[in-house]
């Protein structure tokens, strides 16, 4: 388990740094006014879905590379994986440009919001498109070097981006001297600049690091590109199912009024921040699973699977205890309105009920990803989140439970996902006796 922690702690800190980028954007945009903040929130939520899809496709690369490194001393396949990652990054970047560009043009017809808010969101999307066009190349590089176990590189690039984002946001959003800045669009410009910088920086780093020298020699392989997408597409869709569920719930909750929606957003913000911990452990577990599978160390792999699930369960219980102890206090960090605080506090109690299962399903998904079994995760999350979770939430909400009914649906959905994914791991376990 030492190797799991060795891989996980830089990923965890990197995720906190990336979350910090969003927090800085939110705070600085808020200083520019409520309209600018609302526009940035709308634009960034749309961008996040596209970003999560691309990340989901490429995240399967790290266990594949770890598997390749452990299986043989012949690292000729690494060039094929790296080239496939670059090609995929370019394809995903082109898709991001088309999707975000199209959404920005269609926003006035799609969103029933104030014209000024829509304009800010449009300007934000236009500003971030140049960065998104090449950012997935960085994602490919990132998951490639994480397959080597070099997760500290991810932390370094994420931390540098976080530090640079602070002055960029202040300058571009609020301006300096006689220049008033760009408002909410400045957040998009800052993010775009950072995306370009980390992509260019990671490219030159990989070119100069001797550990990756052999990976630059070789041509692209249609077979490796096909394998990357065959595993990555189901993983990406599974990730989108989870992320988009909470966004869609916001649309269902909006008719209940501003208090309910604000409380929902506060509860989501708190739980999403805590979820970074099991998510980072899951990312690290996928890499180590790929390595053990490649080395054909079945006994060690089964021990690792058992210990990883135990660790995830302990982590989930710890987060549940932390949330329970702070369910009255934490919402006060986000709002001063007693009614909002009371509703958010009640919703966090539902989070207490699902955090154990959420940690387990996250770890199980990571282990299955490391075993190159992403298709089942896709099916399980579709059934659990959108079938059981959303379906039961809507039913409960319309039978007298209102907003809390939707959160009860989240509990049922995440519990179902954990049960299905754990069952799939149990099947694998019994099919591979030691």
mmCIF file with all atom_site columns, C-alpha atoms in Angstrom, residues 66-214:
data_model
loop_
_atom_site.group_PDB
_atom_site.id
_atom_site.type_symbol
_atom_site.label_atom_id
_atom_site.label_alt_id
_atom_site.label_comp_id
_atom_site.label_asym_id
_atom_site.label_entity_id
_atom_site.label_seq_id
_atom_site.pdbx_PDB_ins_code
_atom_site.Cartn_x
_atom_site.Cartn_y
_atom_site.Cartn_z
_atom_site.occupancy
_atom_site.B_iso_or_equiv
_atom_site.pdbx_formal_charge
_atom_site.auth_seq_id
_atom_site.auth_comp_id
_atom_site.auth_asym_id
_atom_site.auth_atom_id
_atom_site.pdbx_PDB_model_num
ATOM 1   C CA . UNK A 1 66  ? 2.028   0.993  -16.367 1.00 0.00 ? 66  UNK A CA 1
ATOM 2   C CA . UNK A 1 67  ? 0.928   -2.400 -17.724 1.00 0.00 ? 67  UNK A CA 1
ATOM 3   C CA . UNK A 1 68  ? 3.318   -2.052 -20.681 1.00 0.00 ? 68  UNK A CA 1
ATOM 4   C CA . UNK A 1 69  ? 6.260   -1.076 -18.474 1.00 0.00 ? 69  UNK A CA 1
ATOM 5   C CA . UNK A 1 70  ? 5.738   -3.986 -16.074 1.00 0.00 ? 70  UNK A CA 1
ATOM 6   C CA . UNK A 1 71  ? 5.071   -6.611 -18.733 1.00 0.00 ? 71  UNK A CA 1
ATOM 7   C CA . UNK A 1 72  ? 8.334   -6.348 -20.661 1.00 0.00 ? 72  UNK A CA 1
ATOM 8   C CA . UNK A 1 73  ? 11.694  -4.601 -20.863 1.00 0.00 ? 73  UNK A CA 1
ATOM 9   C CA . UNK A 1 74  ? 10.898  -3.878 -24.505 1.00 0.00 ? 74  UNK A CA 1
ATOM 10  C CA . UNK A 1 75  ? 9.377   -0.416 -24.352 1.00 0.00 ? 75  UNK A CA 1
ATOM 11  C CA . UNK A 1 76  ? 8.828   -0.012 -28.086 1.00 0.00 ? 76  UNK A CA 1
ATOM 12  C CA . UNK A 1 77  ? 5.061   0.102  -27.502 1.00 0.00 ? 77  UNK A CA 1
ATOM 13  C CA . UNK A 1 78  ? 5.407   3.298  -25.470 1.00 0.00 ? 78  UNK A CA 1
ATOM 14  C CA . UNK A 1 79  ? 5.913   5.331  -28.638 1.00 0.00 ? 79  UNK A CA 1
ATOM 15  C CA . UNK A 1 80  ? 2.618   4.005  -29.988 1.00 0.00 ? 80  UNK A CA 1
ATOM 16  C CA . UNK A 1 81  ? 0.803   4.952  -26.774 1.00 0.00 ? 81  UNK A CA 1
ATOM 17  C CA . UNK A 1 82  ? 2.314   8.449  -26.690 1.00 0.00 ? 82  UNK A CA 1
ATOM 18  C CA . UNK A 1 83  ? 1.509   9.078  -30.349 1.00 0.00 ? 83  UNK A CA 1
ATOM 19  C CA . UNK A 1 84  ? -2.032  7.792  -29.791 1.00 0.00 ? 84  UNK A CA 1
ATOM 20  C CA . UNK A 1 85  ? -2.359  10.186 -26.854 1.00 0.00 ? 85  UNK A CA 1
ATOM 21  C CA . UNK A 1 86  ? -1.248  13.161 -28.967 1.00 0.00 ? 86  UNK A CA 1
ATOM 22  C CA . UNK A 1 87  ? -3.580  12.269 -31.834 1.00 0.00 ? 87  UNK A CA 1
ATOM 23  C CA . UNK A 1 88  ? -6.458  11.764 -29.390 1.00 0.00 ? 88  UNK A CA 1
ATOM 24  C CA . UNK A 1 89  ? -5.635  15.094 -27.755 1.00 0.00 ? 89  UNK A CA 1
ATOM 25  C CA . UNK A 1 90  ? -5.876  16.861 -31.113 1.00 0.00 ? 90  UNK A CA 1
ATOM 26  C CA . UNK A 1 91  ? -9.168  15.119 -31.954 1.00 0.00 ? 91  UNK A CA 1
ATOM 27  C CA . UNK A 1 92  ? -10.647 15.947 -28.545 1.00 0.00 ? 92  UNK A CA 1
ATOM 28  C CA . UNK A 1 93  ? -9.437  19.533 -28.884 1.00 0.00 ? 93  UNK A CA 1
ATOM 29  C CA . UNK A 1 94  ? -11.165 19.880 -32.246 1.00 0.00 ? 94  UNK A CA 1
ATOM 30  C CA . UNK A 1 95  ? -14.369 18.444 -30.763 1.00 0.00 ? 95  UNK A CA 1
ATOM 31  C CA . UNK A 1 96  ? -14.117 20.885 -27.847 1.00 0.00 ? 96  UNK A CA 1
ATOM 32  C CA . UNK A 1 97  ? -13.791 23.834 -30.241 1.00 0.00 ? 97  UNK A CA 1
ATOM 33  C CA . UNK A 1 98  ? -16.839 22.718 -32.230 1.00 0.00 ? 98  UNK A CA 1
ATOM 34  C CA . UNK A 1 99  ? -18.986 21.952 -29.171 1.00 0.00 ? 99  UNK A CA 1
ATOM 35  C CA . UNK A 1 100 ? -18.108 25.053 -27.150 1.00 0.00 ? 100 UNK A CA 1
ATOM 36  C CA . UNK A 1 101 ? -18.301 27.284 -30.220 1.00 0.00 ? 101 UNK A CA 1
ATOM 37  C CA . UNK A 1 102 ? -21.709 25.867 -31.085 1.00 0.00 ? 102 UNK A CA 1
ATOM 38  C CA . UNK A 1 103 ? -22.968 26.196 -27.524 1.00 0.00 ? 103 UNK A CA 1
ATOM 39  C CA . UNK A 1 104 ? -21.822 29.811 -27.321 1.00 0.00 ? 104 UNK A CA 1
ATOM 40  C CA . UNK A 1 105 ? -23.833 30.653 -30.443 1.00 0.00 ? 105 UNK A CA 1
ATOM 41  C CA . UNK A 1 106 ? -26.906 28.735 -29.280 1.00 0.00 ? 106 UNK A CA 1
ATOM 42  C CA . UNK A 1 107 ? -26.906 29.920 -25.649 1.00 0.00 ? 107 UNK A CA 1
ATOM 43  C CA . UNK A 1 108 ? -29.518 32.669 -26.147 1.00 0.00 ? 108 UNK A CA 1
ATOM 44  C CA . UNK A 1 109 ? -31.941 30.033 -27.497 1.00 0.00 ? 109 UNK A CA 1
ATOM 45  C CA . UNK A 1 110 ? -31.016 27.289 -25.010 1.00 0.00 ? 110 UNK A CA 1
ATOM 46  C CA . UNK A 1 111 ? -30.847 29.188 -21.715 1.00 0.00 ? 111 UNK A CA 1
ATOM 47  C CA . UNK A 1 112 ? -33.711 31.100 -20.140 1.00 0.00 ? 112 UNK A CA 1
ATOM 48  C CA . UNK A 1 113 ? -31.575 33.671 -18.362 1.00 0.00 ? 113 UNK A CA 1
ATOM 49  C CA . UNK A 1 114 ? -30.906 37.387 -18.390 1.00 0.00 ? 114 UNK A CA 1
ATOM 50  C CA . UNK A 1 115 ? -29.311 38.634 -21.612 1.00 0.00 ? 115 UNK A CA 1
ATOM 51  C CA . UNK A 1 116 ? -26.314 40.112 -19.791 1.00 0.00 ? 116 UNK A CA 1
ATOM 52  C CA . UNK A 1 117 ? -25.552 36.788 -18.075 1.00 0.00 ? 117 UNK A CA 1
ATOM 53  C CA . UNK A 1 118 ? -25.709 34.926 -21.396 1.00 0.00 ? 118 UNK A CA 1
ATOM 54  C CA . UNK A 1 119 ? -23.353 37.465 -22.988 1.00 0.00 ? 119 UNK A CA 1
ATOM 55  C CA . UNK A 1 120 ? -20.785 36.988 -20.228 1.00 0.00 ? 120 UNK A CA 1
ATOM 56  C CA . UNK A 1 121 ? -21.036 33.207 -20.642 1.00 0.00 ? 121 UNK A CA 1
ATOM 57  C CA . UNK A 1 122 ? -20.582 33.558 -24.411 1.00 0.00 ? 122 UNK A CA 1
ATOM 58  C CA . UNK A 1 123 ? -17.494 35.732 -23.997 1.00 0.00 ? 123 UNK A CA 1
ATOM 59  C CA . UNK A 1 124 ? -16.096 33.284 -21.433 1.00 0.00 ? 124 UNK A CA 1
ATOM 60  C CA . UNK A 1 125 ? -16.523 30.359 -23.840 1.00 0.00 ? 125 UNK A CA 1
ATOM 61  C CA . UNK A 1 126 ? -15.007 32.238 -26.776 1.00 0.00 ? 126 UNK A CA 1
ATOM 62  C CA . UNK A 1 127 ? -12.027 33.176 -24.619 1.00 0.00 ? 127 UNK A CA 1
ATOM 63  C CA . UNK A 1 128 ? -11.355 29.638 -23.377 1.00 0.00 ? 128 UNK A CA 1
ATOM 64  C CA . UNK A 1 129 ? -11.671 27.926 -26.781 1.00 0.00 ? 129 UNK A CA 1
ATOM 65  C CA . UNK A 1 130 ? -8.013  28.537 -27.866 1.00 0.00 ? 130 UNK A CA 1
ATOM 66  C CA . UNK A 1 131 ? -6.750  26.833 -24.706 1.00 0.00 ? 131 UNK A CA 1
ATOM 67  C CA . UNK A 1 132 ? -9.197  23.944 -24.965 1.00 0.00 ? 132 UNK A CA 1
ATOM 68  C CA . UNK A 1 133 ? -8.041  23.362 -28.555 1.00 0.00 ? 133 UNK A CA 1
ATOM 69  C CA . UNK A 1 134 ? -4.692  21.999 -27.337 1.00 0.00 ? 134 UNK A CA 1
ATOM 70  C CA . UNK A 1 135 ? -5.219  21.253 -23.629 1.00 0.00 ? 135 UNK A CA 1
ATOM 71  C CA . UNK A 1 136 ? -6.036  17.589 -24.164 1.00 0.00 ? 136 UNK A CA 1
ATOM 72  C CA . UNK A 1 137 ? -2.517  17.106 -25.505 1.00 0.00 ? 137 UNK A CA 1
ATOM 73  C CA . UNK A 1 138 ? -1.356  18.035 -21.994 1.00 0.00 ? 138 UNK A CA 1
ATOM 74  C CA . UNK A 1 139 ? -3.871  15.586 -20.544 1.00 0.00 ? 139 UNK A CA 1
ATOM 75  C CA . UNK A 1 140 ? -2.387  12.868 -22.752 1.00 0.00 ? 140 UNK A CA 1
ATOM 76  C CA . UNK A 1 141 ? 1.133   13.726 -21.600 1.00 0.00 ? 141 UNK A CA 1
ATOM 77  C CA . UNK A 1 142 ? -0.038  13.821 -17.992 1.00 0.00 ? 142 UNK A CA 1
ATOM 78  C CA . UNK A 1 143 ? -1.582  10.362 -18.005 1.00 0.00 ? 143 UNK A CA 1
ATOM 79  C CA . UNK A 1 144 ? 1.408   9.037  -19.951 1.00 0.00 ? 144 UNK A CA 1
ATOM 80  C CA . UNK A 1 145 ? 3.929   10.103 -17.300 1.00 0.00 ? 145 UNK A CA 1
ATOM 81  C CA . UNK A 1 146 ? 1.599   9.013  -14.504 1.00 0.00 ? 146 UNK A CA 1
ATOM 82  C CA . UNK A 1 147 ? 1.851   5.531  -16.012 1.00 0.00 ? 147 UNK A CA 1
ATOM 83  C CA . UNK A 1 148 ? 5.571   5.765  -15.229 1.00 0.00 ? 148 UNK A CA 1
ATOM 84  C CA . UNK A 1 149 ? 4.629   6.570  -11.621 1.00 0.00 ? 149 UNK A CA 1
ATOM 85  C CA . UNK A 1 150 ? 5.719   10.215 -11.983 1.00 0.00 ? 150 UNK A CA 1
ATOM 86  C CA . UNK A 1 151 ? 2.621   11.743 -10.423 1.00 0.00 ? 151 UNK A CA 1
ATOM 87  C CA . UNK A 1 152 ? 4.748   14.507 -8.885  1.00 0.00 ? 152 UNK A CA 1
ATOM 88  C CA . UNK A 1 153 ? 4.966   16.073 -12.353 1.00 0.00 ? 153 UNK A CA 1
ATOM 89  C CA . UNK A 1 154 ? 1.191   16.477 -12.371 1.00 0.00 ? 154 UNK A CA 1
ATOM 90  C CA . UNK A 1 155 ? 1.396   18.244 -9.020  1.00 0.00 ? 155 UNK A CA 1
ATOM 91  C CA . UNK A 1 156 ? 4.157   20.558 -10.261 1.00 0.00 ? 156 UNK A CA 1
ATOM 92  C CA . UNK A 1 157 ? 2.256   21.692 -13.360 1.00 0.00 ? 157 UNK A CA 1
ATOM 93  C CA . UNK A 1 158 ? -1.043  22.037 -11.448 1.00 0.00 ? 158 UNK A CA 1
ATOM 94  C CA . UNK A 1 159 ? 0.541   24.071 -8.651  1.00 0.00 ? 159 UNK A CA 1
ATOM 95  C CA . UNK A 1 160 ? 2.306   26.390 -11.114 1.00 0.00 ? 160 UNK A CA 1
ATOM 96  C CA . UNK A 1 161 ? -0.989  26.925 -12.948 1.00 0.00 ? 161 UNK A CA 1
ATOM 97  C CA . UNK A 1 162 ? -2.758  27.694 -9.658  1.00 0.00 ? 162 UNK A CA 1
ATOM 98  C CA . UNK A 1 163 ? -0.155  30.301 -8.672  1.00 0.00 ? 163 UNK A CA 1
ATOM 99  C CA . UNK A 1 164 ? -0.172  31.983 -12.093 1.00 0.00 ? 164 UNK A CA 1
ATOM 100 C CA . UNK A 1 165 ? -3.969  32.048 -12.193 1.00 0.00 ? 165 UNK A CA 1
ATOM 101 C CA . UNK A 1 166 ? -4.240  34.430 -9.241  1.00 0.00 ? 166 UNK A CA 1
ATOM 102 C CA . UNK A 1 167 ? -2.482  37.481 -10.773 1.00 0.00 ? 167 UNK A CA 1
ATOM 103 C CA . UNK A 1 168 ? -3.874  36.686 -14.232 1.00 0.00 ? 168 UNK A CA 1
ATOM 104 C CA . UNK A 1 169 ? -7.444  36.676 -12.917 1.00 0.00 ? 169 UNK A CA 1
ATOM 105 C CA . UNK A 1 170 ? -7.026  39.932 -11.012 1.00 0.00 ? 170 UNK A CA 1
ATOM 106 C CA . UNK A 1 171 ? -5.435  41.662 -14.011 1.00 0.00 ? 171 UNK A CA 1
ATOM 107 C CA . UNK A 1 172 ? -7.724  40.326 -16.734 1.00 0.00 ? 172 UNK A CA 1
ATOM 108 C CA . UNK A 1 173 ? -11.022 40.389 -14.812 1.00 0.00 ? 173 UNK A CA 1
ATOM 109 C CA . UNK A 1 174 ? -10.714 43.501 -12.642 1.00 0.00 ? 174 UNK A CA 1
ATOM 110 C CA . UNK A 1 175 ? -8.106  45.420 -14.624 1.00 0.00 ? 175 UNK A CA 1
ATOM 111 C CA . UNK A 1 176 ? -5.396  47.732 -13.374 1.00 0.00 ? 176 UNK A CA 1
ATOM 112 C CA . UNK A 1 177 ? -5.127  51.509 -13.307 1.00 0.00 ? 177 UNK A CA 1
ATOM 113 C CA . UNK A 1 178 ? -7.341  53.114 -15.933 1.00 0.00 ? 178 UNK A CA 1
ATOM 114 C CA . UNK A 1 179 ? -8.079  49.762 -17.579 1.00 0.00 ? 179 UNK A CA 1
ATOM 115 C CA . UNK A 1 180 ? -11.254 48.175 -16.201 1.00 0.00 ? 180 UNK A CA 1
ATOM 116 C CA . UNK A 1 181 ? -10.472 44.636 -17.285 1.00 0.00 ? 181 UNK A CA 1
ATOM 117 C CA . UNK A 1 182 ? -12.562 42.167 -19.260 1.00 0.00 ? 182 UNK A CA 1
ATOM 118 C CA . UNK A 1 183 ? -14.995 41.160 -16.536 1.00 0.00 ? 183 UNK A CA 1
ATOM 119 C CA . UNK A 1 184 ? -16.045 37.519 -16.480 1.00 0.00 ? 184 UNK A CA 1
ATOM 120 C CA . UNK A 1 185 ? -14.468 36.901 -19.887 1.00 0.00 ? 185 UNK A CA 1
ATOM 121 C CA . UNK A 1 186 ? -11.104 37.531 -18.231 1.00 0.00 ? 186 UNK A CA 1
ATOM 122 C CA . UNK A 1 187 ? -11.469 34.222 -16.373 1.00 0.00 ? 187 UNK A CA 1
ATOM 123 C CA . UNK A 1 188 ? -11.757 32.497 -19.734 1.00 0.00 ? 188 UNK A CA 1
ATOM 124 C CA . UNK A 1 189 ? -8.696  34.300 -21.087 1.00 0.00 ? 189 UNK A CA 1
ATOM 125 C CA . UNK A 1 190 ? -6.669  33.422 -17.974 1.00 0.00 ? 190 UNK A CA 1
ATOM 126 C CA . UNK A 1 191 ? -7.681  29.762 -18.184 1.00 0.00 ? 191 UNK A CA 1
ATOM 127 C CA . UNK A 1 192 ? -6.879  29.678 -21.889 1.00 0.00 ? 192 UNK A CA 1
ATOM 128 C CA . UNK A 1 193 ? -3.412  31.157 -21.333 1.00 0.00 ? 193 UNK A CA 1
ATOM 129 C CA . UNK A 1 194 ? -2.689  28.621 -18.582 1.00 0.00 ? 194 UNK A CA 1
ATOM 130 C CA . UNK A 1 195 ? -3.869  25.712 -20.734 1.00 0.00 ? 195 UNK A CA 1
ATOM 131 C CA . UNK A 1 196 ? -1.499  26.764 -23.505 1.00 0.00 ? 196 UNK A CA 1
ATOM 132 C CA . UNK A 1 197 ? 1.401   27.265 -21.076 1.00 0.00 ? 197 UNK A CA 1
ATOM 133 C CA . UNK A 1 198 ? 1.078   23.857 -19.375 1.00 0.00 ? 198 UNK A CA 1
ATOM 134 C CA . UNK A 1 199 ? 0.677   22.095 -22.720 1.00 0.00 ? 199 UNK A CA 1
ATOM 135 C CA . UNK A 1 200 ? 3.774   23.720 -24.220 1.00 0.00 ? 200 UNK A CA 1
ATOM 136 C CA . UNK A 1 201 ? 5.719   23.266 -20.973 1.00 0.00 ? 201 UNK A CA 1
ATOM 137 C CA . UNK A 1 202 ? 4.842   19.582 -20.667 1.00 0.00 ? 202 UNK A CA 1
ATOM 138 C CA . UNK A 1 203 ? 5.789   18.983 -24.312 1.00 0.00 ? 203 UNK A CA 1
ATOM 139 C CA . UNK A 1 204 ? 9.276   20.425 -23.873 1.00 0.00 ? 204 UNK A CA 1
ATOM 140 C CA . UNK A 1 205 ? 9.724   18.619 -20.550 1.00 0.00 ? 205 UNK A CA 1
ATOM 141 C CA . UNK A 1 206 ? 8.923   15.238 -22.071 1.00 0.00 ? 206 UNK A CA 1
ATOM 142 C CA . UNK A 1 207 ? 11.212  15.928 -25.012 1.00 0.00 ? 207 UNK A CA 1
ATOM 143 C CA . UNK A 1 208 ? 14.167  16.660 -22.721 1.00 0.00 ? 208 UNK A CA 1
ATOM 144 C CA . UNK A 1 209 ? 13.635  14.025 -19.998 1.00 0.00 ? 209 UNK A CA 1
ATOM 145 C CA . UNK A 1 210 ? 15.758  10.977 -20.839 1.00 0.00 ? 210 UNK A CA 1
ATOM 146 C CA . UNK A 1 211 ? 13.242  8.672  -19.105 1.00 0.00 ? 211 UNK A CA 1
ATOM 147 C CA . UNK A 1 212 ? 10.831  9.296  -21.972 1.00 0.00 ? 212 UNK A CA 1
ATOM 148 C CA . UNK A 1 213 ? 13.389  9.420  -24.796 1.00 0.00 ? 213 UNK A CA 1
ATOM 149 C CA . UNK A 1 214 ? 12.391  6.088  -26.329 1.00 0.00 ? 214 UNK A CA 1
#
